[in-house]
Amino acid sequence: MDKGKIALGVLSLVLVGLAMGYVVASGYVMFRYGLSLTRFDVTLLAREYRGLSQSAPKDFLWVNLILGGFGLASLMLSVTLLGDALTRFGTTHWQTRSEMKRNGFFVIPNLLTYKGSAVVLDVKGENFRETSRFRASMGDKVFRFAPTDWDRPTHRYNPLARIAAMTNPDRQQMELKLTAKLFLQTDNEKLSGLLAGGIDLFVAAGLLAFERGVPTIGEIYRITASGGDKQKEYLKRSQEVKNKSAKLIFERMASTNNDTLTSYLSLLMTSGLDTWDNRAIDAATATSDFSFRDIRRRPHAIYLVVESEMIRPLAPLIRLFFSDLIASLQAREPGDDEPWPVMILLDEFDRLGKLPIVAESIKTLRSFGGNLAIVTQTIPALDEIYGENTRRSLQGGAGVKLYLTPSEQKTIEELSQAVGKTTKRVVTRSRAVGRNPFEGRSVSERTEDTPLLTEDEARRMDLDEVILVIDAQMPIRAKRVKYFEDPVLKVLHAGQSGSFPYPDEDGLRRDRQMSETRETVEKLKQELQEVRAAAGANGSGVATSPATAEMPVSNTQSSTPSRPNRARGRAARAGASGGGPVQLSFDPVGLGLKEPDRAELAAAVQTTRAIIAEYA
């Protein structure tokens, strides 16, 4: 106990004792001199105290004895209490209702009340269904990123959009490497060397994808996985890419023996890149409908919706999503035009794999306007992924820790220790055996420390109860808030109306068609370059003199490249016209395309026409 509080307590008790003695002494004087006690005069003793010492020394002595006796008694009482305070081991107690501040329990109540942006990992989509319309009615921009929802449209998110927007290629290379380390992980530490080689390949493919104008992880997947002979394929890519660092990586890969190269690629795929072999995930990450750079400027509600059984398969994408979010927030402190805080809710945290950026930023994210909440099932699950020291760092960085009824022993111990200890008085009674039953008895008292919440009590907590451990406050034991029963939240929830803020499916379809058109044009351009290179190589090989070099190439000399050229021309015509006459025509207005998309589509059509015309 604080020494100042002890001294104040002793002084207060002594003053109370003296006050009581004064009242009794005043009563004695009034009784001694025959005054009526019904008209008690509080000031009598104070007025007559000096005179009493002269006129009635005996009565004066009794008055002082009464005052001194009460003062001494109060002092002895305070000493007794002081001794008890010095043997206290803790004073932890549950907060009373008056001590409790504002509490929320948990995801849905927070989404219904939080003022600012919210980004949530929405397992099973319940949070979107129960809160999205309310957030939209409050003026939030609502996005639902659900790459594995096969029945409803999804908004899109490109993890590489932020890096592709950078103008410094060296910085792009560094950011690509950091990004790769965020989501490409292996459980076997012995394979970390092979994974490093795979990450280098990812970086080189990413820089090439940027140069191609398709800055997506899906394009990186296609670059790394395409081709039968990987050494020849990567040699071609080294000739195609302009970035010197990427060129060196591709050349190094092309000179690596086939077994090692296969190991690089295999580990790269199994570490997370093979997630993008699914066309739906590739399409959902081809572009971005929202930007994390805007969420402090205007309130957003972004739901990453994933089914429970898909958390582990999609863990690489989920890690990328939240790592990119935190990196975007920490890029700079909020400006004057960014007044809104950001709440980040990470459910099923232990199933996402290792997120180093969370452990590193949990203590500093608040200064960048971020409020992070992570939800995990058990303590050992975090220890297995992060190790005990990093897990303790995560807990130490959390200003509020909320515990539901635990079932695992280590989590039970953690909860009991986190709540703290208090002091209780223990009375021990003993009796000597064989003696007179009325003799040999003894009673002893002692104080000892005890957990405020024992492990047994923690194990048997009611399922509707929660424990909150808050920095610099006493713990709270409270009932869970159920939004469908709480009088305030129930009104907010029931007041939602209208349709759910799903993305425009027609617009997504048009964007997908535009994306496929761009990819087709890029492939045709690439094939055209390869054909020109092959034709140039063959022409230079048969030229014997300047005179013959100026002559048109004969049919015999050009027969080899001409067949694939014509085959590609026929394939392009068939793909463009459905097998009918060679005609490329579109109705941009009928497709509902906006002006920038019309211009882009027109350019793609012109390029395709030129390719077909040249190789028809």
PDB file of C-alpha atoms in Angstrom, residues 36-313:
ATOM      1  CA  SER A  36     -29.103  19.799  30.538  1.00  0.00           C
ATOM      2  CA  LEU A  37     -27.800  17.229  28.044  1.00  0.00           C
ATOM      3  CA  THR A  38     -30.828  17.805  25.833  1.00  0.00           C
ATOM      4  CA  ARG A  39     -29.373  21.203  24.912  1.00  0.00           C
ATOM      5  CA  PHE A  40     -25.884  19.974  24.108  1.00  0.00           C
ATOM      6  CA  ASP A  41     -23.390  22.807  23.642  1.00  0.00           C
ATOM      7  CA  VAL A  42     -20.563  21.665  21.361  1.00  0.00           C
ATOM      8  CA  THR A  43     -18.435  24.756  22.035  1.00  0.00           C
ATOM      9  CA  LEU A  44     -18.671  24.601  25.865  1.00  0.00           C
ATOM     10  CA  LEU A  45     -15.455  22.643  26.443  1.00  0.00           C
ATOM     11  CA  ALA A  46     -13.490  24.760  23.969  1.00  0.00           C
ATOM     12  CA  ARG A  47     -14.619  27.972  25.711  1.00  0.00           C
ATOM     13  CA  GLU A  48     -14.036  26.784  29.285  1.00  0.00           C
ATOM     14  CA  TYR A  49     -10.959  24.596  28.739  1.00  0.00           C
ATOM     15  CA  ARG A  50      -8.397  27.140  30.095  1.00  0.00           C
ATOM     16  CA  GLY A  51     -10.605  28.265  32.947  1.00  0.00           C
ATOM     17  CA  LEU A  52     -11.321  24.694  33.954  1.00  0.00           C
ATOM     18  CA  SER A  53      -7.624  24.095  34.619  1.00  0.00           C
ATOM     19  CA  GLN A  54      -7.669  26.913  37.213  1.00  0.00           C
ATOM     20  CA  SER A  55     -11.089  26.472  38.807  1.00  0.00           C
ATOM     21  CA  ALA A  56     -11.443  22.667  38.822  1.00  0.00           C
ATOM     22  CA  PRO A  57      -8.087  20.877  38.409  1.00  0.00           C
ATOM     23  CA  LYS A  58      -9.631  17.461  39.089  1.00  0.00           C
ATOM     24  CA  ASP A  59     -12.277  17.846  36.374  1.00  0.00           C
ATOM     25  CA  PHE A  60      -9.598  19.219  34.031  1.00  0.00           C
ATOM     26  CA  LEU A  61      -7.573  16.038  34.630  1.00  0.00           C
ATOM     27  CA  TRP A  62     -10.557  13.842  33.766  1.00  0.00           C
ATOM     28  CA  VAL A  63     -11.216  15.802  30.584  1.00  0.00           C
ATOM     29  CA  ASN A  64      -7.620  15.277  29.452  1.00  0.00           C
ATOM     30  CA  LEU A  65      -7.753  11.593  30.352  1.00  0.00           C
ATOM     31  CA  ILE A  66     -10.886  11.183  28.238  1.00  0.00           C
ATOM     32  CA  LEU A  67      -9.343  13.004  25.265  1.00  0.00           C
ATOM     33  CA  GLY A  68      -6.063  11.150  25.581  1.00  0.00           C
ATOM     34  CA  GLY A  69      -7.775   7.798  25.989  1.00  0.00           C
ATOM     35  CA  PHE A  70      -9.821   8.186  22.839  1.00  0.00           C
ATOM     36  CA  GLY A  71      -6.787   9.443  20.931  1.00  0.00           C
ATOM     37  CA  LEU A  72      -4.652   6.540  22.131  1.00  0.00           C
ATOM     38  CA  ALA A  73      -7.376   4.029  21.312  1.00  0.00           C
ATOM     39  CA  SER A  74      -7.714   5.367  17.773  1.00  0.00           C
ATOM     40  CA  LEU A  75      -3.935   5.297  17.351  1.00  0.00           C
ATOM     41  CA  MET A  76      -3.788   1.661  18.479  1.00  0.00           C
ATOM     42  CA  LEU A  77      -6.607   0.832  16.064  1.00  0.00           C
ATOM     43  CA  SER A  78      -4.734   2.490  13.221  1.00  0.00           C
ATOM     44  CA  VAL A  79      -1.545   0.586  14.116  1.00  0.00           C
ATOM     45  CA  THR A  80      -3.516  -2.652  14.027  1.00  0.00           C
ATOM     46  CA  LEU A  81      -4.941  -1.787  10.636  1.00  0.00           C
ATOM     47  CA  LEU A  82      -1.520  -0.644   9.457  1.00  0.00           C
ATOM     48  CA  GLY A  83      -0.021  -3.992  10.367  1.00  0.00           C
ATOM     49  CA  ASP A  84      -2.786  -5.694   8.400  1.00  0.00           C
ATOM     50  CA  ALA A  85      -2.098  -3.473   5.404  1.00  0.00           C
ATOM     51  CA  LEU A  86       1.588  -4.306   5.465  1.00  0.00           C
ATOM     52  CA  THR A  87       0.777  -8.014   5.218  1.00  0.00           C
ATOM     53  CA  ARG A  88      -1.447  -7.589   2.179  1.00  0.00           C
ATOM     54  CA  PHE A  89      -0.102  -9.292  -0.939  1.00  0.00           C
ATOM     55  CA  GLY A  90      -2.423  -7.573  -3.397  1.00  0.00           C
ATOM     56  CA  THR A  91      -5.576  -5.527  -3.562  1.00  0.00           C
ATOM     57  CA  THR A  92      -6.928  -6.635  -6.913  1.00  0.00           C
ATOM     58  CA  HIS A  93     -10.712  -6.548  -7.156  1.00  0.00           C
ATOM     59  CA  TRP A  94     -13.344  -6.686  -9.860  1.00  0.00           C
ATOM     60  CA  GLN A  95     -14.387  -3.266 -11.072  1.00  0.00           C
ATOM     61  CA  THR A  96     -17.784  -2.158  -9.902  1.00  0.00           C
ATOM     62  CA  ARG A  97     -20.348  -0.805 -12.348  1.00  0.00           C
ATOM     63  CA  SER A  98     -19.382   2.756 -11.401  1.00  0.00           C
ATOM     64  CA  GLU A  99     -15.710   2.011 -12.165  1.00  0.00           C
ATOM     65  CA  MET A 100     -16.416   0.524 -15.593  1.00  0.00           C
ATOM     66  CA  LYS A 101     -15.871   2.787 -18.534  1.00  0.00           C
ATOM     67  CA  ARG A 102     -17.225   2.102 -22.031  1.00  0.00           C
ATOM     68  CA  ASN A 103     -16.989  -1.606 -22.905  1.00  0.00           C
ATOM     69  CA  GLY A 104     -17.788  -3.404 -26.138  1.00  0.00           C
ATOM     70  CA  PHE A 105     -17.965  -7.139 -26.757  1.00  0.00           C
ATOM     71  CA  PHE A 106     -16.967  -7.525 -29.649  1.00  0.00           C
ATOM     72  CA  VAL A 107     -16.897  -7.544 -33.466  1.00  0.00           C
ATOM     73  CA  ILE A 108     -20.516  -6.786 -34.404  1.00  0.00           C
ATOM     74  CA  PRO A 109     -21.080  -4.299 -31.528  1.00  0.00           C
ATOM     75  CA  ASN A 110     -17.872  -2.523 -32.552  1.00  0.00           C
ATOM     76  CA  LEU A 111     -18.881  -2.423 -36.209  1.00  0.00           C
ATOM     77  CA  LEU A 112     -22.227  -0.920 -35.191  1.00  0.00           C
ATOM     78  CA  THR A 113     -20.658   1.774 -33.015  1.00  0.00           C
ATOM     79  CA  TYR A 114     -17.119   2.506 -34.248  1.00  0.00           C
ATOM     80  CA  LYS A 115     -16.611   6.007 -35.657  1.00  0.00           C
ATOM     81  CA  GLY A 116     -14.053   5.689 -38.413  1.00  0.00           C
ATOM     82  CA  SER A 117     -12.910   3.090 -40.915  1.00  0.00           C
ATOM     83  CA  ALA A 118     -13.087  -0.637 -40.220  1.00  0.00           C
ATOM     84  CA  VAL A 119     -11.207  -3.468 -41.930  1.00  0.00           C
ATOM     85  CA  VAL A 120     -12.272  -6.904 -40.736  1.00  0.00           C
ATOM     86  CA  LEU A 121     -11.471 -10.521 -41.488  1.00  0.00           C
ATOM     87  CA  ASP A 122     -15.049 -11.746 -41.779  1.00  0.00           C
ATOM     88  CA  VAL A 123     -15.180 -15.510 -41.286  1.00  0.00           C
ATOM     89  CA  LYS A 124     -18.381 -16.895 -42.844  1.00  0.00           C
ATOM     90  CA  GLY A 125     -19.561 -13.400 -43.870  1.00  0.00           C
ATOM     91  CA  GLU A 126     -21.728 -12.842 -40.785  1.00  0.00           C
ATOM     92  CA  ASN A 127     -20.274  -9.420 -40.029  1.00  0.00           C
ATOM     93  CA  PHE A 128     -21.042  -8.191 -43.550  1.00  0.00           C
ATOM     94  CA  ARG A 129     -24.626  -9.456 -43.371  1.00  0.00           C
ATOM     95  CA  GLU A 130     -25.276  -7.926 -39.960  1.00  0.00           C
ATOM     96  CA  THR A 131     -23.527  -4.543 -40.265  1.00  0.00           C
ATOM     97  CA  SER A 132     -22.761  -3.573 -43.889  1.00  0.00           C
ATOM     98  CA  ARG A 133     -26.069  -1.826 -44.570  1.00  0.00           C
ATOM     99  CA  PHE A 134     -25.754   0.167 -41.348  1.00  0.00           C
ATOM    100  CA  ARG A 135     -22.214   1.239 -42.235  1.00  0.00           C
ATOM    101  CA  ALA A 136     -23.383   2.232 -45.721  1.00  0.00           C
ATOM    102  CA  SER A 137     -26.265   4.262 -44.249  1.00  0.00           C
ATOM    103  CA  MET A 138     -23.735   6.139 -42.090  1.00  0.00           C
ATOM    104  CA  GLY A 139     -21.864   7.227 -45.225  1.00  0.00           C
ATOM    105  CA  ASP A 140     -19.089   4.620 -45.237  1.00  0.00           C
ATOM    106  CA  LYS A 141     -17.731   3.301 -48.509  1.00  0.00           C
ATOM    107  CA  VAL A 142     -18.455  -0.410 -48.160  1.00  0.00           C
ATOM    108  CA  PHE A 143     -16.408  -3.101 -49.920  1.00  0.00           C
ATOM    109  CA  ARG A 144     -16.732  -6.870 -49.750  1.00  0.00           C
ATOM    110  CA  PHE A 145     -13.609  -8.716 -50.857  1.00  0.00           C
ATOM    111  CA  ALA A 146     -14.669 -12.375 -51.139  1.00  0.00           C
ATOM    112  CA  PRO A 147     -12.404 -14.119 -53.678  1.00  0.00           C
ATOM    113  CA  THR A 148     -13.891 -17.592 -53.048  1.00  0.00           C
ATOM    114  CA  ASP A 149     -17.571 -16.674 -53.067  1.00  0.00           C
ATOM    115  CA  TRP A 150     -18.779 -18.554 -56.129  1.00  0.00           C
ATOM    116  CA  ASP A 151     -22.359 -17.240 -55.978  1.00  0.00           C
ATOM    117  CA  ARG A 152     -22.018 -13.482 -55.472  1.00  0.00           C
ATOM    118  CA  PRO A 153     -19.773 -10.827 -57.008  1.00  0.00           C
ATOM    119  CA  THR A 154     -16.740  -9.613 -55.120  1.00  0.00           C
ATOM    120  CA  HIS A 155     -14.866  -6.352 -54.997  1.00  0.00           C
ATOM    121  CA  ARG A 156     -11.263  -6.655 -56.085  1.00  0.00           C
ATOM    122  CA  TYR A 157      -7.935  -6.018 -54.429  1.00  0.00           C
ATOM    123  CA  ASN A 158      -4.512  -6.056 -56.086  1.00  0.00           C
ATOM    124  CA  PRO A 159      -1.718  -6.536 -53.511  1.00  0.00           C
ATOM    125  CA  LEU A 160       0.858  -5.146 -55.955  1.00  0.00           C
ATOM    126  CA  ALA A 161      -0.992  -1.955 -56.916  1.00  0.00           C
ATOM    127  CA  ARG A 162       0.847   0.122 -54.301  1.00  0.00           C
ATOM    128  CA  ILE A 163       4.245  -1.139 -55.471  1.00  0.00           C
ATOM    129  CA  ALA A 164       3.408  -0.776 -59.165  1.00  0.00           C
ATOM    130  CA  ALA A 165       2.584   2.902 -58.581  1.00  0.00           C
ATOM    131  CA  MET A 166       6.149   3.593 -57.403  1.00  0.00           C
ATOM    132  CA  THR A 167       8.429   5.265 -59.923  1.00  0.00           C
ATOM    133  CA  ASN A 168      11.776   4.064 -58.557  1.00  0.00           C
ATOM    134  CA  PRO A 169      12.564   0.550 -59.912  1.00  0.00           C
ATOM    135  CA  ASP A 170      15.068  -0.114 -57.120  1.00  0.00           C
ATOM    136  CA  ARG A 171      12.405   0.610 -54.541  1.00  0.00           C
ATOM    137  CA  GLN A 172       9.988  -1.610 -56.446  1.00  0.00           C
ATOM    138  CA  GLN A 173      12.507  -4.438 -56.267  1.00  0.00           C
ATOM    139  CA  MET A 174      12.934  -4.007 -52.499  1.00  0.00           C
ATOM    140  CA  GLU A 175       9.179  -3.796 -51.882  1.00  0.00           C
ATOM    141  CA  LEU A 176       8.578  -6.905 -53.993  1.00  0.00           C
ATOM    142  CA  LYS A 177      11.100  -8.800 -51.895  1.00  0.00           C
ATOM    143  CA  LEU A 178       9.472  -7.631 -48.652  1.00  0.00           C
ATOM    144  CA  THR A 179       6.055  -8.556 -50.018  1.00  0.00           C
ATOM    145  CA  ALA A 180       7.264 -12.017 -51.004  1.00  0.00           C
ATOM    146  CA  LYS A 181       8.627 -12.629 -47.507  1.00  0.00           C
ATOM    147  CA  LEU A 182       5.283 -11.606 -46.014  1.00  0.00           C
ATOM    148  CA  PHE A 183       3.219 -14.302 -47.653  1.00  0.00           C
ATOM    149  CA  LEU A 184       5.653 -16.956 -48.908  1.00  0.00           C
ATOM    150  CA  GLN A 185       6.352 -19.123 -45.858  1.00  0.00           C
ATOM    151  CA  THR A 186       7.487 -22.670 -45.161  1.00  0.00           C
ATOM    152  CA  ASP A 187       7.161 -24.656 -41.952  1.00  0.00           C
ATOM    153  CA  ASN A 188      10.529 -26.347 -42.499  1.00  0.00           C
ATOM    154  CA  GLU A 189      13.412 -24.034 -41.564  1.00  0.00           C
ATOM    155  CA  LYS A 190      15.849 -26.290 -43.436  1.00  0.00           C
ATOM    156  CA  LEU A 191      14.218 -25.206 -46.691  1.00  0.00           C
ATOM    157  CA  SER A 192      14.700 -21.477 -46.060  1.00  0.00           C
ATOM    158  CA  GLY A 193      17.680 -21.387 -48.447  1.00  0.00           C
ATOM    159  CA  LEU A 194      15.651 -22.850 -51.292  1.00  0.00           C
ATOM    160  CA  LEU A 195      12.803 -20.469 -50.492  1.00  0.00           C
ATOM    161  CA  ALA A 196      15.209 -17.530 -50.794  1.00  0.00           C
ATOM    162  CA  GLY A 197      15.955 -18.636 -54.360  1.00  0.00           C
ATOM    163  CA  GLY A 198      12.239 -18.865 -55.054  1.00  0.00           C
ATOM    164  CA  ILE A 199      11.736 -15.355 -53.678  1.00  0.00           C
ATOM    165  CA  ASP A 200      14.424 -14.030 -56.043  1.00  0.00           C
ATOM    166  CA  LEU A 201      12.513 -15.615 -58.915  1.00  0.00           C
ATOM    167  CA  PHE A 202       9.304 -13.981 -57.638  1.00  0.00           C
ATOM    168  CA  VAL A 203      10.991 -10.559 -57.590  1.00  0.00           C
ATOM    169  CA  ALA A 204      12.347 -10.902 -61.130  1.00  0.00           C
ATOM    170  CA  ALA A 205       8.969 -12.079 -62.423  1.00  0.00           C
ATOM    171  CA  GLY A 206       7.295  -9.172 -60.638  1.00  0.00           C
ATOM    172  CA  LEU A 207       9.547  -6.603 -62.289  1.00  0.00           C
ATOM    173  CA  LEU A 208       8.848  -8.208 -65.670  1.00  0.00           C
ATOM    174  CA  ALA A 209       5.107  -8.142 -64.973  1.00  0.00           C
ATOM    175  CA  PHE A 210       5.375  -4.410 -64.212  1.00  0.00           C
ATOM    176  CA  GLU A 211       7.130  -3.825 -67.530  1.00  0.00           C
ATOM    177  CA  ARG A 212       4.421  -5.781 -69.338  1.00  0.00           C
ATOM    178  CA  GLY A 213       1.785  -3.525 -67.806  1.00  0.00           C
ATOM    179  CA  VAL A 214       0.147  -6.409 -65.902  1.00  0.00           C
ATOM    180  CA  PRO A 215       1.258  -5.793 -62.280  1.00  0.00           C
ATOM    181  CA  THR A 216      -0.501  -8.748 -60.658  1.00  0.00           C
ATOM    182  CA  ILE A 217       0.534 -11.833 -58.734  1.00  0.00           C
ATOM    183  CA  GLY A 218      -1.407 -13.873 -61.274  1.00  0.00           C
ATOM    184  CA  GLU A 219       0.982 -12.656 -63.975  1.00  0.00           C
ATOM    185  CA  ILE A 220       3.942 -13.515 -61.734  1.00  0.00           C
ATOM    186  CA  TYR A 221       2.513 -17.008 -61.367  1.00  0.00           C
ATOM    187  CA  ARG A 222       2.212 -17.368 -65.144  1.00  0.00           C
ATOM    188  CA  ILE A 223       5.747 -16.094 -65.753  1.00  0.00           C
ATOM    189  CA  THR A 224       7.301 -18.468 -63.231  1.00  0.00           C
ATOM    190  CA  ALA A 225       5.177 -21.524 -64.087  1.00  0.00           C
ATOM    191  CA  SER A 226       4.983 -21.317 -67.895  1.00  0.00           C
ATOM    192  CA  GLY A 227       7.237 -23.210 -70.279  1.00  0.00           C
ATOM    193  CA  GLY A 228       8.466 -26.779 -70.269  1.00  0.00           C
ATOM    194  CA  ASP A 229      12.229 -26.283 -70.212  1.00  0.00           C
ATOM    195  CA  LYS A 230      12.664 -23.768 -67.388  1.00  0.00           C
ATOM    196  CA  GLN A 231      16.252 -22.938 -68.229  1.00  0.00           C
ATOM    197  CA  LYS A 232      15.350 -21.961 -71.800  1.00  0.00           C
ATOM    198  CA  GLU A 233      12.204 -20.196 -70.604  1.00  0.00           C
ATOM    199  CA  TYR A 234      14.067 -18.048 -68.078  1.00  0.00           C
ATOM    200  CA  LEU A 235      16.757 -17.289 -70.660  1.00  0.00           C
ATOM    201  CA  LYS A 236      14.002 -15.884 -72.903  1.00  0.00           C
ATOM    202  CA  ARG A 237      12.672 -13.853 -69.996  1.00  0.00           C
ATOM    203  CA  SER A 238      16.163 -12.442 -69.352  1.00  0.00           C
ATOM    204  CA  GLN A 239      16.218 -11.242 -72.964  1.00  0.00           C
ATOM    205  CA  GLU A 240      12.755  -9.725 -72.625  1.00  0.00           C
ATOM    206  CA  VAL A 241      13.086  -7.845 -69.329  1.00  0.00           C
ATOM    207  CA  LYS A 242      14.756  -4.428 -69.305  1.00  0.00           C
ATOM    208  CA  ASN A 243      15.418  -4.091 -65.567  1.00  0.00           C
ATOM    209  CA  LYS A 244      19.073  -5.001 -65.026  1.00  0.00           C
ATOM    210  CA  SER A 245      18.500  -6.635 -61.638  1.00  0.00           C
ATOM    211  CA  ALA A 246      15.692  -8.801 -62.995  1.00  0.00           C
ATOM    212  CA  LYS A 247      17.820  -9.664 -66.038  1.00  0.00           C
ATOM    213  CA  LEU A 248      20.636 -10.895 -63.778  1.00  0.00           C
ATOM    214  CA  ILE A 249      18.233 -13.012 -61.719  1.00  0.00           C
ATOM    215  CA  PHE A 250      16.734 -14.631 -64.818  1.00  0.00           C
ATOM    216  CA  GLU A 251      20.217 -15.286 -66.236  1.00  0.00           C
ATOM    217  CA  ARG A 252      21.274 -16.841 -62.944  1.00  0.00           C
ATOM    218  CA  MET A 253      18.169 -19.020 -62.943  1.00  0.00           C
ATOM    219  CA  ALA A 254      18.829 -20.045 -66.549  1.00  0.00           C
ATOM    220  CA  SER A 255      22.335 -21.196 -65.587  1.00  0.00           C
ATOM    221  CA  THR A 256      21.167 -23.081 -62.490  1.00  0.00           C
ATOM    222  CA  ASN A 257      20.982 -26.858 -62.810  1.00  0.00           C
ATOM    223  CA  ASN A 258      17.538 -28.230 -63.501  1.00  0.00           C
ATOM    224  CA  ASP A 259      17.122 -30.071 -60.174  1.00  0.00           C
ATOM    225  CA  THR A 260      17.837 -26.954 -58.111  1.00  0.00           C
ATOM    226  CA  LEU A 261      15.622 -24.851 -60.351  1.00  0.00           C
ATOM    227  CA  THR A 262      12.802 -27.356 -59.935  1.00  0.00           C
ATOM    228  CA  SER A 263      13.246 -27.190 -56.147  1.00  0.00           C
ATOM    229  CA  TYR A 264      13.087 -23.379 -56.223  1.00  0.00           C
ATOM    230  CA  LEU A 265       9.900 -23.411 -58.234  1.00  0.00           C
ATOM    231  CA  SER A 266       8.273 -26.239 -56.287  1.00  0.00           C
ATOM    232  CA  LEU A 267       8.889 -24.552 -52.935  1.00  0.00           C
ATOM    233  CA  LEU A 268       7.769 -21.200 -54.352  1.00  0.00           C
ATOM    234  CA  MET A 269       4.454 -22.743 -55.327  1.00  0.00           C
ATOM    235  CA  THR A 270       3.833 -24.699 -52.135  1.00  0.00           C
ATOM    236  CA  SER A 271       4.764 -21.692 -49.988  1.00  0.00           C
ATOM    237  CA  GLY A 272       1.795 -19.732 -51.267  1.00  0.00           C
ATOM    238  CA  LEU A 273       2.116 -18.748 -54.922  1.00  0.00           C
ATOM    239  CA  ASP A 274       0.043 -21.710 -56.115  1.00  0.00           C
ATOM    240  CA  THR A 275      -2.997 -19.957 -54.610  1.00  0.00           C
ATOM    241  CA  TRP A 276      -3.065 -17.955 -57.851  1.00  0.00           C
ATOM    242  CA  ASP A 277      -3.551 -20.990 -60.075  1.00  0.00           C
ATOM    243  CA  ASN A 278      -7.265 -20.464 -59.443  1.00  0.00           C
ATOM    244  CA  ARG A 279      -8.835 -18.152 -62.044  1.00  0.00           C
ATOM    245  CA  ALA A 280     -11.286 -16.665 -59.543  1.00  0.00           C
ATOM    246  CA  ILE A 281      -8.498 -15.572 -57.205  1.00  0.00           C
ATOM    247  CA  ASP A 282      -6.469 -14.320 -60.160  1.00  0.00           C
ATOM    248  CA  ALA A 283      -9.422 -12.207 -61.340  1.00  0.00           C
ATOM    249  CA  ALA A 284     -10.200 -10.933 -57.818  1.00  0.00           C
ATOM    250  CA  THR A 285      -6.612  -9.673 -57.455  1.00  0.00           C
ATOM    251  CA  ALA A 286      -6.168  -8.281 -60.980  1.00  0.00           C
ATOM    252  CA  THR A 287      -7.032  -4.710 -59.958  1.00  0.00           C
ATOM    253  CA  SER A 288      -8.209  -2.750 -56.919  1.00  0.00           C
ATOM    254  CA  ASP A 289     -11.606  -1.202 -56.273  1.00  0.00           C
ATOM    255  CA  PHE A 290     -10.345   0.498 -53.092  1.00  0.00           C
ATOM    256  CA  SER A 291      -7.112   1.921 -51.778  1.00  0.00           C
ATOM    257  CA  PHE A 292      -5.784   1.653 -48.237  1.00  0.00           C
ATOM    258  CA  ARG A 293      -4.301   5.123 -48.688  1.00  0.00           C
ATOM    259  CA  ASP A 294      -7.798   6.628 -48.539  1.00  0.00           C
ATOM    260  CA  ILE A 295      -9.240   4.946 -45.445  1.00  0.00           C
ATOM    261  CA  ARG A 296      -8.096   7.677 -43.024  1.00  0.00           C
ATOM    262  CA  ARG A 297      -9.457  10.346 -45.341  1.00  0.00           C
ATOM    263  CA  ARG A 298     -13.001   8.972 -45.566  1.00  0.00           C
ATOM    264  CA  PRO A 299     -14.679   6.207 -43.525  1.00  0.00           C
ATOM    265  CA  HIS A 300     -14.516   2.796 -45.183  1.00  0.00           C
ATOM    266  CA  ALA A 301     -15.904  -0.572 -44.164  1.00  0.00           C
ATOM    267  CA  ILE A 302     -13.887  -3.322 -45.852  1.00  0.00           C
ATOM    268  CA  TYR A 303     -14.854  -6.934 -45.231  1.00  0.00           C
ATOM    269  CA  LEU A 304     -12.483  -9.714 -46.251  1.00  0.00           C
ATOM    270  CA  VAL A 305     -15.021 -12.538 -46.388  1.00  0.00           C
ATOM    271  CA  VAL A 306     -13.755 -16.104 -46.276  1.00  0.00           C
ATOM    272  CA  GLU A 307     -15.296 -19.394 -45.236  1.00  0.00           C
ATOM    273  CA  SER A 308     -13.815 -21.094 -42.194  1.00  0.00           C
ATOM    274  CA  GLU A 309     -12.460 -24.048 -44.175  1.00  0.00           C
ATOM    275  CA  MET A 310     -10.816 -21.664 -46.672  1.00  0.00           C
ATOM    276  CA  ILE A 311      -8.753 -19.725 -44.122  1.00  0.00           C
ATOM    277  CA  ARG A 312      -5.661 -21.904 -44.438  1.00  0.00           C
ATOM    278  CA  PRO A 313      -5.772 -22.205 -48.269  1.00  0.00           C
TER     279      PRO A 313
END
